[in-house]
CSV table of C-alpha atoms in Angstrom, one decimal:
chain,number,residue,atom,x,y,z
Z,1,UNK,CA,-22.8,-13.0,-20.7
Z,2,UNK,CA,-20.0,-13.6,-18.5
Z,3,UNK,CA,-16.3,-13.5,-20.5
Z,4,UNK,CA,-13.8,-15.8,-18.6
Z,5,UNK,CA,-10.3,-13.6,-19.7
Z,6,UNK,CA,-6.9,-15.7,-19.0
Z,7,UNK,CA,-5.4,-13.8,-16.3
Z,8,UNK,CA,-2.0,-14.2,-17.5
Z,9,UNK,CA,-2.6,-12.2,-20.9
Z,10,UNK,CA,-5.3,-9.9,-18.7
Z,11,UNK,CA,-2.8,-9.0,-15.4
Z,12,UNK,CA,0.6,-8.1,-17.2
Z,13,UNK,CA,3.3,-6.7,-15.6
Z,14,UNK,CA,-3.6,-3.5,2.2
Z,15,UNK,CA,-3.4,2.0,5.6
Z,16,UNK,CA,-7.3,1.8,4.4
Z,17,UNK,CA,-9.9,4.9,4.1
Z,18,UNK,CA,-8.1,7.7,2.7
Z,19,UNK,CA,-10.0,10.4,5.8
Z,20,UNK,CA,-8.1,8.0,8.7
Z,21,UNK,CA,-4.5,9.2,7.1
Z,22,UNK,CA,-5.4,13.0,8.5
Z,23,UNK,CA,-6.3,12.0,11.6
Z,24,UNK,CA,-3.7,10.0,12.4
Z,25,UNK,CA,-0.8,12.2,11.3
Z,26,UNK,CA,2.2,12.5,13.5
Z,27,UNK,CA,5.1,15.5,13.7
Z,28,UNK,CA,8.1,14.9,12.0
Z,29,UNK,CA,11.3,16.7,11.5
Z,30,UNK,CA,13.8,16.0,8.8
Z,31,UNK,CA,17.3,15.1,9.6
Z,32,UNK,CA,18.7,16.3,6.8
Z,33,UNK,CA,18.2,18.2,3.4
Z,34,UNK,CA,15.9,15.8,1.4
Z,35,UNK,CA,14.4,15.8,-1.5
Z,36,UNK,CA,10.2,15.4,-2.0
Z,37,UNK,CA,8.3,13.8,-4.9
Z,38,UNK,CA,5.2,13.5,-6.1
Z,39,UNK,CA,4.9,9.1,-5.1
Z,40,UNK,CA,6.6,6.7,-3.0
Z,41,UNK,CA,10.4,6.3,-5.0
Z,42,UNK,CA,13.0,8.3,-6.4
Z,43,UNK,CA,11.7,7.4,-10.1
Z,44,UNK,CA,8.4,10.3,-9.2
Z,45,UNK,CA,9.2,14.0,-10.0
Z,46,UNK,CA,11.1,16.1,-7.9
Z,47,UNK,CA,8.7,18.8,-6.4
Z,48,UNK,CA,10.8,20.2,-3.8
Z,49,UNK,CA,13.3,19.5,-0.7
Z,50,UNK,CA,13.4,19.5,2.8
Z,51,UNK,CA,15.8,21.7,4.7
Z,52,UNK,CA,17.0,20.1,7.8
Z,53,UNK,CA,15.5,20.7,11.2
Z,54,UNK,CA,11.9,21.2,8.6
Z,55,UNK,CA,8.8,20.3,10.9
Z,56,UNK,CA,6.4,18.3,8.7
Z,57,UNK,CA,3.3,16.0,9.4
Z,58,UNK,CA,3.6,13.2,8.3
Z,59,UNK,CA,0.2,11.7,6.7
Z,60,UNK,CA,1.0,8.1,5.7
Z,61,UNK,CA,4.3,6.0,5.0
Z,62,UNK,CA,4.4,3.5,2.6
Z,63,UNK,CA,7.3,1.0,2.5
Z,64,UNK,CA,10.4,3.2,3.0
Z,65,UNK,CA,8.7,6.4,1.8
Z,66,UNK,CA,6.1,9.0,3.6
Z,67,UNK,CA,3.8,11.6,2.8
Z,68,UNK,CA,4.4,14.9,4.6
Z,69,UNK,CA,2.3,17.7,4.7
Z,70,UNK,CA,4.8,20.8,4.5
Z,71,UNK,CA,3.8,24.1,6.1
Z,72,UNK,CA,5.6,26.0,4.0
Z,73,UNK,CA,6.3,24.4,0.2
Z,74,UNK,CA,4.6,21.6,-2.0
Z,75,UNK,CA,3.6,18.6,0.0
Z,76,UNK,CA,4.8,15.1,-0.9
Z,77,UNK,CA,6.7,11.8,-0.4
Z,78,UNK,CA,10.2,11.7,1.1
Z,79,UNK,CA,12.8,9.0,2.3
Z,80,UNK,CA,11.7,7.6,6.0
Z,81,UNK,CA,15.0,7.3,7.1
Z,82,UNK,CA,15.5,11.4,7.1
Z,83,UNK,CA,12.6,11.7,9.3
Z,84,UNK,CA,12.5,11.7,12.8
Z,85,UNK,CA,9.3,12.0,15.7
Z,86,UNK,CA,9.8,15.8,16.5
Z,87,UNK,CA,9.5,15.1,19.9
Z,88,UNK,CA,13.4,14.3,19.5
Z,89,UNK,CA,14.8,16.8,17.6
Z,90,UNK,CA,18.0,18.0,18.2
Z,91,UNK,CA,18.8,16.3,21.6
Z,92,UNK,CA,23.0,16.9,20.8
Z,93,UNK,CA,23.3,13.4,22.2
Z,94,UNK,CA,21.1,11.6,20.3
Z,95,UNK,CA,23.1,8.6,18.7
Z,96,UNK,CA,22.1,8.2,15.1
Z,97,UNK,CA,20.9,4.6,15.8
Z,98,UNK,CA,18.3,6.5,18.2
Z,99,UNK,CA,16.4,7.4,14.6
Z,100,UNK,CA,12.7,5.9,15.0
Z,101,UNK,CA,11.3,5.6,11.5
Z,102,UNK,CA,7.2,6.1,11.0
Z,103,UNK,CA,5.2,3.1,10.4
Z,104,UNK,CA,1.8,2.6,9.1
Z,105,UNK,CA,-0.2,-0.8,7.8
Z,106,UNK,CA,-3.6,-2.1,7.1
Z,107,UNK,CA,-4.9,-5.4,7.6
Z,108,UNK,CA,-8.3,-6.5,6.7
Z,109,UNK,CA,-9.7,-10.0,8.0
Z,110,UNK,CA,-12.8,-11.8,9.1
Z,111,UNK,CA,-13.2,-9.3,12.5
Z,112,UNK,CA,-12.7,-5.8,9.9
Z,113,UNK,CA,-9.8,-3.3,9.7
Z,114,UNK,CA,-6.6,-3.7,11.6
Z,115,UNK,CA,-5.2,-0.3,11.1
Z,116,UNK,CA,-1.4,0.9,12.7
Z,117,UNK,CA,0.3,3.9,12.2
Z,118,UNK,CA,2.7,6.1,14.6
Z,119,UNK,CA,6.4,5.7,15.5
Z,120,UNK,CA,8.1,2.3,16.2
Z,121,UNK,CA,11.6,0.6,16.2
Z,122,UNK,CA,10.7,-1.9,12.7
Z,123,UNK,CA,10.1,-0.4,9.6
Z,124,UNK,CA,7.0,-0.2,7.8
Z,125,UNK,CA,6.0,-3.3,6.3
Z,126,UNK,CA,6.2,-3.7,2.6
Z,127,UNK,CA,4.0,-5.0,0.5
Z,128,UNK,CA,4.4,-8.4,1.5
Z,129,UNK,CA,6.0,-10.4,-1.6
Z,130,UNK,CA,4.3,-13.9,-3.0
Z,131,UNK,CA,5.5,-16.9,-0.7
Z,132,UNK,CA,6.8,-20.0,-2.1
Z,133,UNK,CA,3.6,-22.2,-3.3
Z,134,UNK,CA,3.0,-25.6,-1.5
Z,135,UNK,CA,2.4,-28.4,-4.3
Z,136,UNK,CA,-0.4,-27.7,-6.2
Z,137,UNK,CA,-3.5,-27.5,-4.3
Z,138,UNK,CA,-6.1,-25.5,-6.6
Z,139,UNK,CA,-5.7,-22.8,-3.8
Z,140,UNK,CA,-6.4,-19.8,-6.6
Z,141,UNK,CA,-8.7,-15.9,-6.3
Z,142,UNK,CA,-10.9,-14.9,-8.8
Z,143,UNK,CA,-11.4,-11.3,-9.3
Z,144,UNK,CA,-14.7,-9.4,-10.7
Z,145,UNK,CA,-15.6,-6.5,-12.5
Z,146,UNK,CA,-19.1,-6.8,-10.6
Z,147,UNK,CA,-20.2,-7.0,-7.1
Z,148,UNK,CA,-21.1,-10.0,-5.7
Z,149,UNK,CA,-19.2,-11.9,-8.1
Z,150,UNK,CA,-20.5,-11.3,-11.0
Z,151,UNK,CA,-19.4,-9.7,-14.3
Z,152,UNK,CA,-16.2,-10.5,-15.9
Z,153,UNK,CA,-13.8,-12.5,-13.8
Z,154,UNK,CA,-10.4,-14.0,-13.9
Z,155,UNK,CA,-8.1,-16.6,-11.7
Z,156,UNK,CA,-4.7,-16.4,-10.4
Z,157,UNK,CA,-3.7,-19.3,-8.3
Z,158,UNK,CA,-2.5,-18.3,-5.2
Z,159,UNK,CA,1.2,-16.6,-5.3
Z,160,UNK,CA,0.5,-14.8,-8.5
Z,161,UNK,CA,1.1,-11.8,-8.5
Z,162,UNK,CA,0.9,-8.1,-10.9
Z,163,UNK,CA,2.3,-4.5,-10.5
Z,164,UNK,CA,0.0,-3.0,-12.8
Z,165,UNK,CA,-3.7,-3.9,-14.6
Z,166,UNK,CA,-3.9,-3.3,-17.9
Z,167,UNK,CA,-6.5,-1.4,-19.4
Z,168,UNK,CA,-10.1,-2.9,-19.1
Z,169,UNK,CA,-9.0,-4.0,-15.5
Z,170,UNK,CA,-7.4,-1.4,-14.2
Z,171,UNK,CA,-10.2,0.4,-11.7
Z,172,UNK,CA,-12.4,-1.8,-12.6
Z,173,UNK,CA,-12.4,-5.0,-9.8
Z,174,UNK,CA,-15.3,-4.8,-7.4
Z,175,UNK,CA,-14.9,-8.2,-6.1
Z,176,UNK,CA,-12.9,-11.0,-5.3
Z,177,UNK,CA,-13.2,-14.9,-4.5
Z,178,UNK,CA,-10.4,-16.9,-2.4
Z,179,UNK,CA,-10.9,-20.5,-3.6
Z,180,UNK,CA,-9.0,-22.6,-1.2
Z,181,UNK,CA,-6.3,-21.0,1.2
Z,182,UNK,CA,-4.7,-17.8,1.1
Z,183,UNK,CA,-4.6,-14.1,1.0
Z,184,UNK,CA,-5.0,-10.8,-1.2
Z,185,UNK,CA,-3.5,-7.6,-1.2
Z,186,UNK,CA,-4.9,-5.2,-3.4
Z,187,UNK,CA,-3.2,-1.6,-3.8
Z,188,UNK,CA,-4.9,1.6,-5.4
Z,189,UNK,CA,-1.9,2.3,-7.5
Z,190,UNK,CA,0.7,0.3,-9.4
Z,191,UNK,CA,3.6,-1.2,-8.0
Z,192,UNK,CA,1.7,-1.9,-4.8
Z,193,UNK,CA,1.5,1.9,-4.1
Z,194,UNK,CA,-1.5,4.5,-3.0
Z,195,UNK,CA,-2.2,2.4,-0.3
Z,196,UNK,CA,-3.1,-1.0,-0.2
Z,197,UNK,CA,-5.2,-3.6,2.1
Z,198,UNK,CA,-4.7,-7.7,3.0
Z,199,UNK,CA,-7.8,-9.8,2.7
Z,200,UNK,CA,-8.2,-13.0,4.4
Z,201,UNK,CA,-11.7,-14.0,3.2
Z,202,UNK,CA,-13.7,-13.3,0.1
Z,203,UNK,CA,-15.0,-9.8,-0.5
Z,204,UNK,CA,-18.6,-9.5,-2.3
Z,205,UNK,CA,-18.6,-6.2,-2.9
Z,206,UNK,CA,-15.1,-3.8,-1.9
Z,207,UNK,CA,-15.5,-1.1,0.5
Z,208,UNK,CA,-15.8,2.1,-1.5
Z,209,UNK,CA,-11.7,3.0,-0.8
Z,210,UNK,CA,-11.0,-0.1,-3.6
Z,211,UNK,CA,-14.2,-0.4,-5.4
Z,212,UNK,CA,-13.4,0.3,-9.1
Z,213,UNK,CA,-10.3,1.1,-8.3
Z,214,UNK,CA,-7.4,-1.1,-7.9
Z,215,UNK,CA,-4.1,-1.1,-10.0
Z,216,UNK,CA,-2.3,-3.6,-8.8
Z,217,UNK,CA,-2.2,-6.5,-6.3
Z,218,UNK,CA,-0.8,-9.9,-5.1
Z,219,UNK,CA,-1.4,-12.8,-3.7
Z,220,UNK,CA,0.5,-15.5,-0.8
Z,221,UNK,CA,-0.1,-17.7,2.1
């Protein structure tokens, strides 16, 4: 039988395809000593540091953090802004404002995968944070523990959003509903990290990336 759970007891506090990342890796250089960790912030273990002038690849960025695949040393994330495109390294005029920061994003609508990632003048974009709400216009998405709808579900209207699932929904969402107007992101890890995707439309069954396993997410116009 299908349990309805209140989502605000349940939910307490999209990059996509993990295989693209490699193939879409770009040369970096670090401008300075920096330090790498094992996620996206400086709260994640210290497992290393870059020495300046360090060539790196640089696999995916998230936010204002990438992940850099060291030739020599532990791989991990580091600070966007002490990376550079290689191709620029050490050009003694090079004004600091010159610095081009790594980008990479996801989008997911109607038409499939949008997917960007390289070197560009904006920064990566963030997880994109709930928008003010409209009045009250039962706009809300339903998430599933089964495909095709089905299993256990709950309802956020839209705006709602939660850095981490709690156990029994953490991994566990293999579908979604938008009722109404509006948009998901759902991220493989909490606090909207791991890599995440933006849905415009209902998903009956998540591609195998997300399926069973989603951590956090949020929702906005």
């Amino acid at each position: 039988m299908t349990k309805t759970i209140a989502i605000t007891a349940l939910f307490s506090t999209l990059t996509l395809i993990v295989g693209t990342s490699a193939a879409l890796a770009q040369p970096g250089v670090a401008t300075s000593g920096v330090n790498v960790r094992s996620g996206p912030g400086t709260n994640f273990a210290k497992l290393g540091a870059l020495k300046a002038g360090e060539l790196v690849d640089v696999q995916e960025c998230q936010g204002s953090w990438c992940f850099v695949d060291r030739q020599a040393g532990k791989d991990g994330w580091v600070a966007a802004n002490y990376l550079k495109p290689a191709a620029i390294q050490d050009d003694a005029d090079e004004e600091e404002e010159d610095d081009i920061p790594f980008n990479f994003g996801v989008t997911v609508g109607p038409n499939g995968p949008s997917i960007s990632f390289g070197v560009g003048n904006q920064p990566a974009p963030p997880p994109q944070p709930p928008q003010p709400q409209p009045p009250q216009n039962g706009d809300k998405a339903c998430f599933y523990t089964g495909i095709q709808f089905t299993g256990q579900s709950a309802c956020v209207a839209i705006g709602a959003n939660s850095t981490f699932l709690v156990p029994g929904w953490d991994n566990e969402v293999e579908s979604f509903k938008i009722i109404g107007t509006g948009k998901v992101e759902i991220c493989r890890d909490p606090n909207f990290g791991g890599g995440c995707a933006v849905y415009v439309s209902s998903q009956s069954s998540l591609h195998p990336s997300y399926a069973n396993n989603v951590s956090s997410y949020q929702t906005y116009y």
